[in-house]
Coordinates of C-alpha atoms in Angstrom, one line a residue:
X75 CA -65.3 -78.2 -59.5
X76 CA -63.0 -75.5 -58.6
X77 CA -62.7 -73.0 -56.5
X78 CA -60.4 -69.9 -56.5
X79 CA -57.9 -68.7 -54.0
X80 CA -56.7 -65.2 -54.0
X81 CA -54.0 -64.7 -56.9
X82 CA -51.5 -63.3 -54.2
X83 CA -51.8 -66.2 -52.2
X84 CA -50.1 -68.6 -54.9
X85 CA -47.2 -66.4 -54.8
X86 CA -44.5 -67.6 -52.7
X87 CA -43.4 -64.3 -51.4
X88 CA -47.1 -63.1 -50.5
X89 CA -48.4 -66.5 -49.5
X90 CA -50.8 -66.4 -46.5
X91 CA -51.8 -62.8 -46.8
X92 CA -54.9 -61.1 -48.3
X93 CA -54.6 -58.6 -50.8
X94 CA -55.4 -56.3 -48.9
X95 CA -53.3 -57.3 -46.5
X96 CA -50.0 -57.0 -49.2
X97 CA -51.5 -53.5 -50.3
X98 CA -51.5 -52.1 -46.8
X99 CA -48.2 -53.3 -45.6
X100 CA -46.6 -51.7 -49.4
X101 CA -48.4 -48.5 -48.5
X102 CA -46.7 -48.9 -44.8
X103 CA -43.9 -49.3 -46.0
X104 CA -44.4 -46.5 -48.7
X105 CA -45.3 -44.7 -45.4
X106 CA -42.2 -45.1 -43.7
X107 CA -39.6 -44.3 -46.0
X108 CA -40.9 -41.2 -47.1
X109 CA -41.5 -40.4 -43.1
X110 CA -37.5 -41.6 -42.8
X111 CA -36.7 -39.3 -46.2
X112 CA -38.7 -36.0 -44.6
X113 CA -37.1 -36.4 -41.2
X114 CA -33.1 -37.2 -42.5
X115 CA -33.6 -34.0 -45.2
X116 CA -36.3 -31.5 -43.7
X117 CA -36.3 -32.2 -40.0
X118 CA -32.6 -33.1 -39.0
X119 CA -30.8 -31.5 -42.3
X120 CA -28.4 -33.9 -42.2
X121 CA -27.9 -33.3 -46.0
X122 CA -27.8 -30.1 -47.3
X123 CA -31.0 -29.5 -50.2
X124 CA -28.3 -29.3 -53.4
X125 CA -26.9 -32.8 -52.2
X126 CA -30.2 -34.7 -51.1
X127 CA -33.6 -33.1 -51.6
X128 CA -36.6 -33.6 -49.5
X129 CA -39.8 -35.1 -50.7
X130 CA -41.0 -31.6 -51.2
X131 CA -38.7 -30.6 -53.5
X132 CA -38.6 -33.9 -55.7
X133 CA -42.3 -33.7 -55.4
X134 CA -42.3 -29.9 -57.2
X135 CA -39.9 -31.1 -59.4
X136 CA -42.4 -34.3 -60.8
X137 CA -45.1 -31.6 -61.3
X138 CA -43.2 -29.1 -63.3
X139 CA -42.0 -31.6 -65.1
X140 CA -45.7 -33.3 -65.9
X141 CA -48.1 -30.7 -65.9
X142 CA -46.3 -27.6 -64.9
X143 CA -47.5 -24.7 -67.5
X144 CA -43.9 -22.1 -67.6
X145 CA -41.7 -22.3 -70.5
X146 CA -39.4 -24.9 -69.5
X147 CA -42.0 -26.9 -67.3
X148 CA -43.4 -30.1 -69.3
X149 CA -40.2 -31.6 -70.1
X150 CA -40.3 -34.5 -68.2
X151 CA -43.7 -35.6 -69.8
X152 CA -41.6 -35.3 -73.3
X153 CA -39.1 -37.4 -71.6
X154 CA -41.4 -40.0 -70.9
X155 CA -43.3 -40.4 -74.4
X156 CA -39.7 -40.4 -76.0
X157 CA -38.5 -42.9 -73.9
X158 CA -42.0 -45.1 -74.2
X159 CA -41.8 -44.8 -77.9
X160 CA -38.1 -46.2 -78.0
X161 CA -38.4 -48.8 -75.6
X162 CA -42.2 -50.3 -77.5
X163 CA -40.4 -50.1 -81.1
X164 CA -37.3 -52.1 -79.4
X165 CA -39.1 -54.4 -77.6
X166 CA -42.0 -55.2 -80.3
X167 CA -38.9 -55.8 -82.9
X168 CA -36.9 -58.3 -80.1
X169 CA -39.7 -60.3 -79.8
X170 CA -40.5 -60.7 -83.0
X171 CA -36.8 -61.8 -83.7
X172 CA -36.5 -63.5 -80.4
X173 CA -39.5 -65.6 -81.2
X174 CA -38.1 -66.8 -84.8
X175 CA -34.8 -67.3 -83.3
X176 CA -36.2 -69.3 -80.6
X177 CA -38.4 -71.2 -82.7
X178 CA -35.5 -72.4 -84.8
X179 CA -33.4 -73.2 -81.5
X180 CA -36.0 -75.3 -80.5
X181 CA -36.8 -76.9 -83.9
X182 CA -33.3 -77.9 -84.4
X183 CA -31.1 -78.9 -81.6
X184 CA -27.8 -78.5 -83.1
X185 CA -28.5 -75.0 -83.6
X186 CA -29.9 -74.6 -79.8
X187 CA -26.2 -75.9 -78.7
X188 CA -24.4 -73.7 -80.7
X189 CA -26.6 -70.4 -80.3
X190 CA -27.8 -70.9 -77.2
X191 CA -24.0 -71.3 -75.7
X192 CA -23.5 -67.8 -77.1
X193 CA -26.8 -66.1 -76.1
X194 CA -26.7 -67.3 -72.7
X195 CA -22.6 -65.7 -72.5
X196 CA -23.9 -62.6 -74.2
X197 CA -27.1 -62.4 -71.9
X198 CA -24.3 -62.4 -68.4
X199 CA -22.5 -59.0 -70.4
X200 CA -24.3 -56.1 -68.7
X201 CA -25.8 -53.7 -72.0
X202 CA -24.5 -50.8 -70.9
X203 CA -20.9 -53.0 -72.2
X204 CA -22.7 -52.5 -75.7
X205 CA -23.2 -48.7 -75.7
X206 CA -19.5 -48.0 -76.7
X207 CA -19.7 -50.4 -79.5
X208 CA -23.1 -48.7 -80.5
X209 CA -22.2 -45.3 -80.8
X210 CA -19.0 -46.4 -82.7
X211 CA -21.0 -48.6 -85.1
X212 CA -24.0 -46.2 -85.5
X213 CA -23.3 -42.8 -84.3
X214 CA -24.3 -40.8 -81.4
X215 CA -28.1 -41.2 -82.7
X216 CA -31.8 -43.3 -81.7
X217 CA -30.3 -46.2 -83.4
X218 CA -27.7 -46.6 -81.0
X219 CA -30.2 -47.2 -78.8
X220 CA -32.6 -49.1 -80.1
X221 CA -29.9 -51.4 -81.1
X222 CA -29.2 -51.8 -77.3
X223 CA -32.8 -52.3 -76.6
X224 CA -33.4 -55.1 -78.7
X225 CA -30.3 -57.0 -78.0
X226 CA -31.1 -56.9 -74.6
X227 CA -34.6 -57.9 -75.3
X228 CA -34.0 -60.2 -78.4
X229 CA -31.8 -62.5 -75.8
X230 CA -34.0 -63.7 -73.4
X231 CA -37.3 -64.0 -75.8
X232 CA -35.1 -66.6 -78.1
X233 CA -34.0 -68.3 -74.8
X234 CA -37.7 -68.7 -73.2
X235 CA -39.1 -69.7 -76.7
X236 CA -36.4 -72.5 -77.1
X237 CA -36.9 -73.5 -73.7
X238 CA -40.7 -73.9 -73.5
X239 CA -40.3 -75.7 -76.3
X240 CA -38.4 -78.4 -75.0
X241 CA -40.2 -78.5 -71.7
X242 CA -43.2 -79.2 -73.2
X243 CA -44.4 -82.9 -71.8
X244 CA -43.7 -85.5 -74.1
X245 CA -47.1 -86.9 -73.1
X246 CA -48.1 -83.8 -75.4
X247 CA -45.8 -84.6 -78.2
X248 CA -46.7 -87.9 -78.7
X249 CA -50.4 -87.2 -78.7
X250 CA -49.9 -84.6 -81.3
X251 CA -48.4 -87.2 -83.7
X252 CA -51.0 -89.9 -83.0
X253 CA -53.7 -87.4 -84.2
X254 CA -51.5 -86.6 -87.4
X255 CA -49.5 -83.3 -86.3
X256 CA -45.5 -83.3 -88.0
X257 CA -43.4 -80.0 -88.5
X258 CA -44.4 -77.0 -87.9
X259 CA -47.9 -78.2 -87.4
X260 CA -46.6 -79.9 -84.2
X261 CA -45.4 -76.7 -83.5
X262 CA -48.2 -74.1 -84.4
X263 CA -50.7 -76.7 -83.2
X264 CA -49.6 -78.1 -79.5
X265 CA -45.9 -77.0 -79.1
X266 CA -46.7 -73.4 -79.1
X267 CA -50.0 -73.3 -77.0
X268 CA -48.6 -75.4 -74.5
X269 CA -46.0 -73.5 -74.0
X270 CA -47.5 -70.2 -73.5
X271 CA -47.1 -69.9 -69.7
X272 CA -43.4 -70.1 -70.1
X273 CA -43.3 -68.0 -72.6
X274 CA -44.8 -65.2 -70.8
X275 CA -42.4 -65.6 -68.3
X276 CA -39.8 -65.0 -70.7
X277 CA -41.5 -62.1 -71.9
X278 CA -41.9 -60.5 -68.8
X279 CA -38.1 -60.8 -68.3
X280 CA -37.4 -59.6 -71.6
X281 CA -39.1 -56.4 -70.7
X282 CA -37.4 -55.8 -67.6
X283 CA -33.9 -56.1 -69.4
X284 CA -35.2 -53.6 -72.6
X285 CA -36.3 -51.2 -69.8
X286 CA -32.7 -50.9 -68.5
X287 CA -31.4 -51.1 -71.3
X288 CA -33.1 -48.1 -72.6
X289 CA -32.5 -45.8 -69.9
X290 CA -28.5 -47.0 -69.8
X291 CA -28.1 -45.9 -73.5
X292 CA -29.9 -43.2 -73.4
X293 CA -27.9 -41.6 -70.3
X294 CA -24.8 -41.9 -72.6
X295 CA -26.4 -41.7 -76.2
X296 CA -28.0 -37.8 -75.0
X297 CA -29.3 -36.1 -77.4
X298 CA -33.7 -37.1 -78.5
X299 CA -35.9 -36.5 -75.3
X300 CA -35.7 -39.1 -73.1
X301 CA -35.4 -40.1 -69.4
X302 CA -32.0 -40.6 -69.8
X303 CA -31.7 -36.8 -70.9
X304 CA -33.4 -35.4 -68.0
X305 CA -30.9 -37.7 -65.6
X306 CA -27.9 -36.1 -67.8
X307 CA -29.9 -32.4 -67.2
X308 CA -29.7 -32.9 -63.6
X309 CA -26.8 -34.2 -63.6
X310 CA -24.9 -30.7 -65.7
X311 CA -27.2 -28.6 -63.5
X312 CA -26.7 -30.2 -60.3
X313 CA -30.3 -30.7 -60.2
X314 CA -30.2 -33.7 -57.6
X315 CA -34.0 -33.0 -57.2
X316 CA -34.4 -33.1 -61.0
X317 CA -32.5 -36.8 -60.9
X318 CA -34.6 -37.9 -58.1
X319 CA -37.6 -37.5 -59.4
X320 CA -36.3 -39.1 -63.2
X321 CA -35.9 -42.3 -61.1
X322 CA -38.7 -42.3 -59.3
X323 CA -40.8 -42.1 -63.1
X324 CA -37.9 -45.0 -64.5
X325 CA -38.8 -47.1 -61.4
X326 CA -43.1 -46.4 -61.4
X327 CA -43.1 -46.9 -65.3
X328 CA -41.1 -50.4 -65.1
X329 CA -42.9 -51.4 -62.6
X330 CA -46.5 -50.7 -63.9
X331 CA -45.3 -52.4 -66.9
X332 CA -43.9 -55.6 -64.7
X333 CA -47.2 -55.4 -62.9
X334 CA -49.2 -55.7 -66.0
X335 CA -47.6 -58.5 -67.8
X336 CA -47.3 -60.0 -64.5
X337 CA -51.4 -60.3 -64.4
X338 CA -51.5 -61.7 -67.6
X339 CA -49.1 -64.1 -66.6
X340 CA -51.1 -65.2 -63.8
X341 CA -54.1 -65.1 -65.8
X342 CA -52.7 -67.4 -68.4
X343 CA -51.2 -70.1 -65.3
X344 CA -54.4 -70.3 -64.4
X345 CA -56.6 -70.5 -67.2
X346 CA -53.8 -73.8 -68.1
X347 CA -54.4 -75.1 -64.3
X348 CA -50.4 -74.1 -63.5
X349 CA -51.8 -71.7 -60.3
X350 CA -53.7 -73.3 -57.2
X351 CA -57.4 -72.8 -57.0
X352 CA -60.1 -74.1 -55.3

């Protein structure tokens, strides 16, 4: 018999608290840096508004820009489906490739030396290094960035995929064989499923580095709507309220989207007895 413990409790930076104990010291804390932001900007002025905006301001600026009803108001919501579009395409293609490259790496060993040397030197190279070579290779255009977005996504998928692979307990190996597994039966048949915990992981980081990605090449590849427009808008107009409030979407959208996968993760740990519970 087993019994469950609180998800947040097997995480070892929430371990000990309830979740509603994590939610209400994140919405403290939410609290008190917007409490800090009104009273630096709106109470003591310590910045003037073009420089550093209140909450207010960024605020007015977020509705505008998402449900706002004048003729340049809506923008931001554009921004938001453009970038959403680029980033799913480029990440649905890099795991795809990612997962064949990976499965190869971790079929054949030779291979995994060789490629995965490189991938893990390309994977240190921060992608907004591979925006320049991009736009020279494809032109100021969408597949300058998508290109971006799935390097930066195709690396780490074909990493975690490889990896699993080869952390899967020989235990489970040798018990596939007995019962008549070889090749890629092994593989389809007990490699893969037992390795599905890590390779959520993997996928979870993926996104995260597809997510910057985007928004990096599309603050220098201008052009489509996009987030990384609206930061370049603010940026000409000197519209700090207009760039506030583009990173405040970037870092809500990239974390719902962390959040998510994150669940299944911990779903999946569990379901394959990896998370405690009693």
């Amino acid at each position: 018999m087993t019994t469950r413990l609180n998800p947040d409790l097997t995480r070892p930076e929430t371990r000990g608290l309830s979740r509603w104990q994590v939610l209400s010291w994140q919405v403290s804390g939410l609290a008190l840096i917007l409490a800090i932001w009104w009273l630096v900007t709106d109470i003591l002025k310590l910045y003037p508004p073009y420089v550093f905006p209140g909450p207010k301001a960024v605020w007015t600026e977020i509705s505008y820009g998402l449900w706002g009803t004048g003729p340049q108001d809506g923008k931001l919501l554009a921004a938001i489906a453009g970038s959403l579009r680029r980033v799913l395409t480029g990440y649905l293609v890099a795991v795809v490739l990612g997962g064949l490259t990976g499965l190869l790496m971790g079929a054949w060993l030779p291979l995994r030396a060789t490629l995965g040397a490189y991938l893990t030197g390309l994977q240190s190279i921060p992608s907004i290094a591979f925006v320049p070579f991009a736009i020279l290779f494809f032109g100021l255009n969408e597949r300058a960035v998508l290109f971006v977005v799935i390097l930066e996504g195709f690396i780490p998928v074909a990493l975690a995929v490889s990896g699993a692979l080869l952390n899967v307990p020989p235990a489970l190996r040798i018990a596939g064989r007995t019962l008549g597994a070889r090749g890629l039966a092994l593989t389809w048949r007990v490699l893969l499923p037992a390795s599905v915990p890590n390779l959520l992981t993997g996928l979870r980081t993926a996104w995260s580095f597809a997510w910057r990605a985007l928004v990096g090449g599309e603050l220098l590849i201008a052009g489509a709507k996009s987030l990384g427009e609206q930061l370049e808008v603010g940026r000409n107009t000197a519209n700090v309220a207009l760039v506030l409030s583009t990173i405040i979407i970037i870092g809500l959208i990239g974390g719902l989207f962390d959040s998510l996968l994150r669940a299944v993760e911990t779903r999946v740990r569990r379901d394959y007895g990896l998370e405690v519970t009693q």
